[in-house]
Structure formats: C-alpha cells, structure tokens
C-alpha cells in the first residue's frame, strides 16, 4: 500500500511516517517507480511505534526496543515503567487530595491538617501559571 493509505490506517500524517522511517529504521519496500510500498508487517511495526509514542517513549528509545537483542533495551523499558508508576502514584495522591478538599468541612483548607498534608508532601511540584485577572 502507498504511504497515504498506510498513514490513514495509522491515523498520522504522511510526513510522520517518513520521519519514523528515518528515526526507527522501519523502511518500506519500493515500487519500480520508487514509491514507498507498505506491507501489513510494516503497518504492524508502525502501530507498535505509535503505541510506544503514546506511552511517552521517544523515537531513539523506540528504535532500541523494537528489536529484542538491542543493547540498552531493558534499561529503556525499566525507566519508562518507573516513570509511569511514579506518575500513577502522583495522580492517585492528587485524586485523594481533591476528593478530600471536596468534602472538607474547614472554612479554609489551610486550616485542615489533611489538606495541608498534601501540599507539604509535594513541595517541589512546579506552580501552574496563573492567569492575569
């Protein structure tokens, strides 16, 4: 299949496939006229690339994990798993904080030990930009 059809099946732009070809080494066959010719196997590999991108992996990392025997593969996977677990824990804590704030009976949440505990436990969390009012 041509690049437009492959891109459509993957839900990405054609320039993305060209970039992934360069960065990840997934090189489609060529027709006698020089057009890219994607097989079902190419599309499956590109689906894996798209899935890896969706979990936060960069193209260099993806290149490493596509092939089982690549040096550094396990380290890349372990690091991403750790980042996901850390993010999950942060989101769980944020959810618990907001659930408590919603039900908190204190007039000011700064007077609530439970509400304040979240802020004290997360001192390095960067502040969100404020909107000018």
JSON list of N, CA, C and O in Angstrom, two decimals, residues 36-74:
[
{"chain": "A", "resi": 36, "resn": "UNK", "atom": "N", "xyz": [6.99, 4.44, -2.03]},
{"chain": "A", "resi": 36, "resn": "UNK", "atom": "CA", "xyz": [7.01, 3.58, -0.85]},
{"chain": "A", "resi": 36, "resn": "UNK", "atom": "C", "xyz": [5.86, 2.58, -0.95]},
{"chain": "A", "resi": 36, "resn": "UNK", "atom": "O", "xyz": [4.75, 2.96, -1.31]},
{"chain": "A", "resi": 37, "resn": "UNK", "atom": "N", "xyz": [6.15, 1.34, -0.57]},
{"chain": "A", "resi": 37, "resn": "UNK", "atom": "CA", "xyz": [5.15, 0.27, -0.64]},
{"chain": "A", "resi": 37, "resn": "UNK", "atom": "C", "xyz": [5.12, -0.45, 0.71]},
{"chain": "A", "resi": 37, "resn": "UNK", "atom": "O", "xyz": [6.00, -1.25, 1.02]},
{"chain": "A", "resi": 38, "resn": "UNK", "atom": "N", "xyz": [4.11, -0.11, 1.53]},
{"chain": "A", "resi": 38, "resn": "UNK", "atom": "CA", "xyz": [4.00, -0.66, 2.88]},
{"chain": "A", "resi": 38, "resn": "UNK", "atom": "C", "xyz": [3.26, -1.99, 2.85]},
{"chain": "A", "resi": 38, "resn": "UNK", "atom": "O", "xyz": [2.20, -2.10, 2.25]},
{"chain": "A", "resi": 39, "resn": "UNK", "atom": "N", "xyz": [3.83, -2.97, 3.53]},
{"chain": "A", "resi": 39, "resn": "UNK", "atom": "CA", "xyz": [3.18, -4.27, 3.69]},
{"chain": "A", "resi": 39, "resn": "UNK", "atom": "C", "xyz": [2.41, -4.25, 5.01]},
{"chain": "A", "resi": 39, "resn": "UNK", "atom": "O", "xyz": [2.54, -3.32, 5.81]},
{"chain": "A", "resi": 40, "resn": "UNK", "atom": "N", "xyz": [1.65, -5.29, 5.25]},
{"chain": "A", "resi": 40, "resn": "UNK", "atom": "CA", "xyz": [0.95, -5.41, 6.52]},
{"chain": "A", "resi": 40, "resn": "UNK", "atom": "C", "xyz": [1.94, -5.47, 7.69]},
{"chain": "A", "resi": 40, "resn": "UNK", "atom": "O", "xyz": [1.67, -4.95, 8.75]},
{"chain": "A", "resi": 41, "resn": "UNK", "atom": "N", "xyz": [3.08, -6.10, 7.46]},
{"chain": "A", "resi": 41, "resn": "UNK", "atom": "CA", "xyz": [4.11, -6.16, 8.50]},
{"chain": "A", "resi": 41, "resn": "UNK", "atom": "C", "xyz": [4.64, -4.76, 8.83]},
{"chain": "A", "resi": 41, "resn": "UNK", "atom": "O", "xyz": [4.84, -4.43, 9.99]},
{"chain": "A", "resi": 42, "resn": "UNK", "atom": "N", "xyz": [4.85, -3.95, 7.82]},
{"chain": "A", "resi": 42, "resn": "UNK", "atom": "CA", "xyz": [5.28, -2.57, 8.07]},
{"chain": "A", "resi": 42, "resn": "UNK", "atom": "C", "xyz": [4.24, -1.82, 8.91]},
{"chain": "A", "resi": 42, "resn": "UNK", "atom": "O", "xyz": [4.58, -1.11, 9.85]},
{"chain": "A", "resi": 43, "resn": "UNK", "atom": "N", "xyz": [2.98, -2.00, 8.56]},
{"chain": "A", "resi": 43, "resn": "UNK", "atom": "CA", "xyz": [1.90, -1.32, 9.29]},
{"chain": "A", "resi": 43, "resn": "UNK", "atom": "C", "xyz": [1.87, -1.80, 10.74]},
{"chain": "A", "resi": 43, "resn": "UNK", "atom": "O", "xyz": [1.73, -0.99, 11.67]},
{"chain": "A", "resi": 44, "resn": "UNK", "atom": "N", "xyz": [2.04, -3.09, 10.97]},
{"chain": "A", "resi": 44, "resn": "UNK", "atom": "CA", "xyz": [2.06, -3.61, 12.35]},
{"chain": "A", "resi": 44, "resn": "UNK", "atom": "C", "xyz": [3.22, -3.01, 13.14]},
{"chain": "A", "resi": 44, "resn": "UNK", "atom": "O", "xyz": [3.06, -2.62, 14.29]},
{"chain": "A", "resi": 45, "resn": "UNK", "atom": "N", "xyz": [4.38, -2.91, 12.52]},
{"chain": "A", "resi": 45, "resn": "UNK", "atom": "CA", "xyz": [5.53, -2.30, 13.21]},
{"chain": "A", "resi": 45, "resn": "UNK", "atom": "C", "xyz": [5.26, -0.83, 13.51]},
{"chain": "A", "resi": 45, "resn": "UNK", "atom": "O", "xyz": [5.59, -0.34, 14.59]},
{"chain": "A", "resi": 46, "resn": "UNK", "atom": "N", "xyz": [4.65, -0.15, 12.57]},
{"chain": "A", "resi": 46, "resn": "UNK", "atom": "CA", "xyz": [4.33, 1.27, 12.79]},
{"chain": "A", "resi": 46, "resn": "UNK", "atom": "C", "xyz": [3.25, 1.45, 13.85]},
{"chain": "A", "resi": 46, "resn": "UNK", "atom": "O", "xyz": [3.25, 2.44, 14.58]},
{"chain": "A", "resi": 47, "resn": "UNK", "atom": "N", "xyz": [2.34, 0.48, 13.97]},
{"chain": "A", "resi": 47, "resn": "UNK", "atom": "CA", "xyz": [1.36, 0.52, 15.05]},
{"chain": "A", "resi": 47, "resn": "UNK", "atom": "C", "xyz": [2.06, 0.40, 16.40]},
{"chain": "A", "resi": 47, "resn": "UNK", "atom": "O", "xyz": [1.67, 1.06, 17.37]},
{"chain": "A", "resi": 48, "resn": "UNK", "atom": "N", "xyz": [3.11, -0.41, 16.46]},
{"chain": "A", "resi": 48, "resn": "UNK", "atom": "CA", "xyz": [3.89, -0.54, 17.68]},
{"chain": "A", "resi": 48, "resn": "UNK", "atom": "C", "xyz": [4.59, 0.80, 17.98]},
{"chain": "A", "resi": 48, "resn": "UNK", "atom": "O", "xyz": [4.60, 1.25, 19.13]},
{"chain": "A", "resi": 49, "resn": "UNK", "atom": "N", "xyz": [5.15, 1.43, 16.96]},
{"chain": "A", "resi": 49, "resn": "UNK", "atom": "CA", "xyz": [5.78, 2.74, 17.15]},
{"chain": "A", "resi": 49, "resn": "UNK", "atom": "C", "xyz": [4.77, 3.73, 17.70]},
{"chain": "A", "resi": 49, "resn": "UNK", "atom": "O", "xyz": [5.04, 4.44, 18.67]},
{"chain": "A", "resi": 50, "resn": "UNK", "atom": "N", "xyz": [3.60, 3.77, 17.11]},
{"chain": "A", "resi": 50, "resn": "UNK", "atom": "CA", "xyz": [2.54, 4.69, 17.57]},
{"chain": "A", "resi": 50, "resn": "UNK", "atom": "C", "xyz": [2.17, 4.40, 19.02]},
{"chain": "A", "resi": 50, "resn": "UNK", "atom": "O", "xyz": [2.04, 5.32, 19.83]},
{"chain": "A", "resi": 51, "resn": "UNK", "atom": "N", "xyz": [2.07, 3.13, 19.38]},
{"chain": "A", "resi": 51, "resn": "UNK", "atom": "CA", "xyz": [1.76, 2.76, 20.76]},
{"chain": "A", "resi": 51, "resn": "UNK", "atom": "C", "xyz": [2.88, 3.17, 21.71]},
{"chain": "A", "resi": 51, "resn": "UNK", "atom": "O", "xyz": [2.62, 3.66, 22.81]},
{"chain": "A", "resi": 52, "resn": "UNK", "atom": "N", "xyz": [4.11, 2.98, 21.29]},
{"chain": "A", "resi": 52, "resn": "UNK", "atom": "CA", "xyz": [5.25, 3.39, 22.12]},
{"chain": "A", "resi": 52, "resn": "UNK", "atom": "C", "xyz": [5.26, 4.91, 22.31]},
{"chain": "A", "resi": 52, "resn": "UNK", "atom": "O", "xyz": [5.55, 5.39, 23.41]},
{"chain": "A", "resi": 53, "resn": "UNK", "atom": "N", "xyz": [4.93, 5.64, 21.27]},
{"chain": "A", "resi": 53, "resn": "UNK", "atom": "CA", "xyz": [4.85, 7.11, 21.39]},
{"chain": "A", "resi": 53, "resn": "UNK", "atom": "C", "xyz": [3.76, 7.49, 22.39]},
{"chain": "A", "resi": 53, "resn": "UNK", "atom": "O", "xyz": [3.92, 8.41, 23.17]},
{"chain": "A", "resi": 54, "resn": "UNK", "atom": "N", "xyz": [2.65, 6.75, 22.38]},
{"chain": "A", "resi": 54, "resn": "UNK", "atom": "CA", "xyz": [1.54, 7.09, 23.27]},
{"chain": "A", "resi": 54, "resn": "UNK", "atom": "C", "xyz": [1.86, 6.86, 24.74]},
{"chain": "A", "resi": 54, "resn": "UNK", "atom": "O", "xyz": [1.19, 7.41, 25.60]},
{"chain": "A", "resi": 55, "resn": "UNK", "atom": "N", "xyz": [2.87, 6.04, 25.04]},
{"chain": "A", "resi": 55, "resn": "UNK", "atom": "CA", "xyz": [3.26, 5.84, 26.43]},
{"chain": "A", "resi": 55, "resn": "UNK", "atom": "C", "xyz": [4.49, 6.68, 26.79]},
{"chain": "A", "resi": 55, "resn": "UNK", "atom": "O", "xyz": [5.09, 6.48, 27.84]},
{"chain": "A", "resi": 56, "resn": "UNK", "atom": "N", "xyz": [4.84, 7.61, 25.93]},
{"chain": "A", "resi": 56, "resn": "UNK", "atom": "CA", "xyz": [5.86, 8.59, 26.25]},
{"chain": "A", "resi": 56, "resn": "UNK", "atom": "C", "xyz": [7.27, 8.26, 25.82]},
{"chain": "A", "resi": 56, "resn": "UNK", "atom": "O", "xyz": [8.21, 8.95, 26.22]},
{"chain": "A", "resi": 57, "resn": "UNK", "atom": "N", "xyz": [7.46, 7.25, 25.00]},
{"chain": "A", "resi": 57, "resn": "UNK", "atom": "CA", "xyz": [8.80, 6.92, 24.54]},
{"chain": "A", "resi": 57, "resn": "UNK", "atom": "C", "xyz": [9.19, 7.80, 23.36]},
{"chain": "A", "resi": 57, "resn": "UNK", "atom": "O", "xyz": [8.38, 8.07, 22.48]},
{"chain": "A", "resi": 58, "resn": "UNK", "atom": "N", "xyz": [10.44, 8.21, 23.35]},
{"chain": "A", "resi": 58, "resn": "UNK", "atom": "CA", "xyz": [10.99, 8.96, 22.23]},
{"chain": "A", "resi": 58, "resn": "UNK", "atom": "C", "xyz": [11.40, 8.01, 21.12]},
{"chain": "A", "resi": 58, "resn": "UNK", "atom": "O", "xyz": [11.53, 6.80, 21.31]},
{"chain": "A", "resi": 59, "resn": "UNK", "atom": "N", "xyz": [11.64, 8.57, 19.95]},
{"chain": "A", "resi": 59, "resn": "UNK", "atom": "CA", "xyz": [11.96, 7.73, 18.79]},
{"chain": "A", "resi": 59, "resn": "UNK", "atom": "C", "xyz": [13.28, 6.97, 18.96]},
{"chain": "A", "resi": 59, "resn": "UNK", "atom": "O", "xyz": [13.39, 5.81, 18.54]},
{"chain": "A", "resi": 60, "resn": "UNK", "atom": "N", "xyz": [14.28, 7.57, 19.60]},
{"chain": "A", "resi": 60, "resn": "UNK", "atom": "CA", "xyz": [15.53, 6.85, 19.86]},
{"chain": "A", "resi": 60, "resn": "UNK", "atom": "C", "xyz": [15.28, 5.67, 20.79]},
{"chain": "A", "resi": 60, "resn": "UNK", "atom": "O", "xyz": [15.85, 4.59, 20.60]},
{"chain": "A", "resi": 61, "resn": "UNK", "atom": "N", "xyz": [14.44, 5.87, 21.79]},
{"chain": "A", "resi": 61, "resn": "UNK", "atom": "CA", "xyz": [14.11, 4.78, 22.72]},
{"chain": "A", "resi": 61, "resn": "UNK", "atom": "C", "xyz": [13.34, 3.69, 21.98]},
{"chain": "A", "resi": 61, "resn": "UNK", "atom": "O", "xyz": [13.60, 2.49, 22.18]},
{"chain": "A", "resi": 62, "resn": "UNK", "atom": "N", "xyz": [12.44, 4.09, 21.12]},
{"chain": "A", "resi": 62, "resn": "UNK", "atom": "CA", "xyz": [11.65, 3.12, 20.36]},
{"chain": "A", "resi": 62, "resn": "UNK", "atom": "C", "xyz": [12.56, 2.29, 19.46]},
{"chain": "A", "resi": 62, "resn": "UNK", "atom": "O", "xyz": [12.43, 1.07, 19.37]},
{"chain": "A", "resi": 63, "resn": "UNK", "atom": "N", "xyz": [13.51, 2.96, 18.84]},
{"chain": "A", "resi": 63, "resn": "UNK", "atom": "CA", "xyz": [14.46, 2.23, 17.98]},
{"chain": "A", "resi": 63, "resn": "UNK", "atom": "C", "xyz": [15.17, 1.14, 18.77]},
{"chain": "A", "resi": 63, "resn": "UNK", "atom": "O", "xyz": [15.39, 0.04, 18.27]},
{"chain": "A", "resi": 64, "resn": "UNK", "atom": "N", "xyz": [15.49, 1.43, 20.03]},
{"chain": "A", "resi": 64, "resn": "UNK", "atom": "CA", "xyz": [16.16, 0.44, 20.88]},
{"chain": "A", "resi": 64, "resn": "UNK", "atom": "C", "xyz": [15.26, -0.73, 21.25]},
{"chain": "A", "resi": 64, "resn": "UNK", "atom": "O", "xyz": [15.73, -1.85, 21.37]},
{"chain": "A", "resi": 65, "resn": "UNK", "atom": "N", "xyz": [13.98, -0.44, 21.47]},
{"chain": "A", "resi": 65, "resn": "UNK", "atom": "CA", "xyz": [13.13, -1.54, 21.98]},
{"chain": "A", "resi": 65, "resn": "UNK", "atom": "C", "xyz": [12.44, -2.34, 20.89]},
{"chain": "A", "resi": 65, "resn": "UNK", "atom": "O", "xyz": [11.88, -3.39, 21.18]},
{"chain": "A", "resi": 66, "resn": "UNK", "atom": "N", "xyz": [12.51, -1.89, 19.65]},
{"chain": "A", "resi": 66, "resn": "UNK", "atom": "CA", "xyz": [11.86, -2.64, 18.57]},
{"chain": "A", "resi": 66, "resn": "UNK", "atom": "C", "xyz": [12.48, -4.02, 18.38]},
{"chain": "A", "resi": 66, "resn": "UNK", "atom": "O", "xyz": [11.79, -4.95, 17.98]},
{"chain": "A", "resi": 67, "resn": "UNK", "atom": "N", "xyz": [13.76, -4.13, 18.64]},
{"chain": "A", "resi": 67, "resn": "UNK", "atom": "CA", "xyz": [14.45, -5.40, 18.44]},
{"chain": "A", "resi": 67, "resn": "UNK", "atom": "C", "xyz": [14.91, -5.95, 19.78]},
{"chain": "A", "resi": 67, "resn": "UNK", "atom": "O", "xyz": [15.59, -5.28, 20.54]},
{"chain": "A", "resi": 68, "resn": "UNK", "atom": "N", "xyz": [14.53, -7.15, 20.07]},
{"chain": "A", "resi": 68, "resn": "UNK", "atom": "CA", "xyz": [14.77, -7.79, 21.36]},
{"chain": "A", "resi": 68, "resn": "UNK", "atom": "C", "xyz": [16.24, -7.81, 21.78]},
{"chain": "A", "resi": 68, "resn": "UNK", "atom": "O", "xyz": [16.57, -7.71, 22.95]},
{"chain": "A", "resi": 69, "resn": "UNK", "atom": "N", "xyz": [17.15, -7.91, 20.84]},
{"chain": "A", "resi": 69, "resn": "UNK", "atom": "CA", "xyz": [18.57, -8.06, 21.15]},
{"chain": "A", "resi": 69, "resn": "UNK", "atom": "C", "xyz": [19.34, -6.74, 21.27]},
{"chain": "A", "resi": 69, "resn": "UNK", "atom": "O", "xyz": [20.55, -6.76, 21.46]},
{"chain": "A", "resi": 70, "resn": "UNK", "atom": "N", "xyz": [18.66, -5.62, 21.16]},
{"chain": "A", "resi": 70, "resn": "UNK", "atom": "CA", "xyz": [19.35, -4.33, 21.23]},
{"chain": "A", "resi": 70, "resn": "UNK", "atom": "C", "xyz": [19.89, -4.07, 22.63]},
{"chain": "A", "resi": 70, "resn": "UNK", "atom": "O", "xyz": [19.20, -4.27, 23.62]},
{"chain": "A", "resi": 71, "resn": "UNK", "atom": "N", "xyz": [21.13, -3.61, 22.69]},
{"chain": "A", "resi": 71, "resn": "UNK", "atom": "CA", "xyz": [21.74, -3.25, 23.96]},
{"chain": "A", "resi": 71, "resn": "UNK", "atom": "C", "xyz": [21.05, -2.02, 24.53]},
{"chain": "A", "resi": 71, "resn": "UNK", "atom": "O", "xyz": [20.79, -1.07, 23.80]},
{"chain": "A", "resi": 72, "resn": "UNK", "atom": "N", "xyz": [20.72, -2.05, 25.80]},
{"chain": "A", "resi": 72, "resn": "UNK", "atom": "CA", "xyz": [20.05, -0.92, 26.44]},
{"chain": "A", "resi": 72, "resn": "UNK", "atom": "C", "xyz": [18.55, -1.01, 26.43]},
{"chain": "A", "resi": 72, "resn": "UNK", "atom": "O", "xyz": [17.87, -0.18, 27.03]},
{"chain": "A", "resi": 73, "resn": "UNK", "atom": "N", "xyz": [18.02, -2.01, 25.74]},
{"chain": "A", "resi": 73, "resn": "UNK", "atom": "CA", "xyz": [16.56, -2.17, 25.62]},
{"chain": "A", "resi": 73, "resn": "UNK", "atom": "C", "xyz": [15.88, -2.30, 26.98]},
{"chain": "A", "resi": 73, "resn": "UNK", "atom": "O", "xyz": [14.91, -1.61, 27.27]},
{"chain": "A", "resi": 74, "resn": "UNK", "atom": "N", "xyz": [16.39, -3.19, 27.81]},
{"chain": "A", "resi": 74, "resn": "UNK", "atom": "CA", "xyz": [15.78, -3.42, 29.11]},
{"chain": "A", "resi": 74, "resn": "UNK", "atom": "C", "xyz": [15.81, -2.17, 29.98]},
{"chain": "A", "resi": 74, "resn": "UNK", "atom": "O", "xyz": [14.86, -1.88, 30.71]}
]
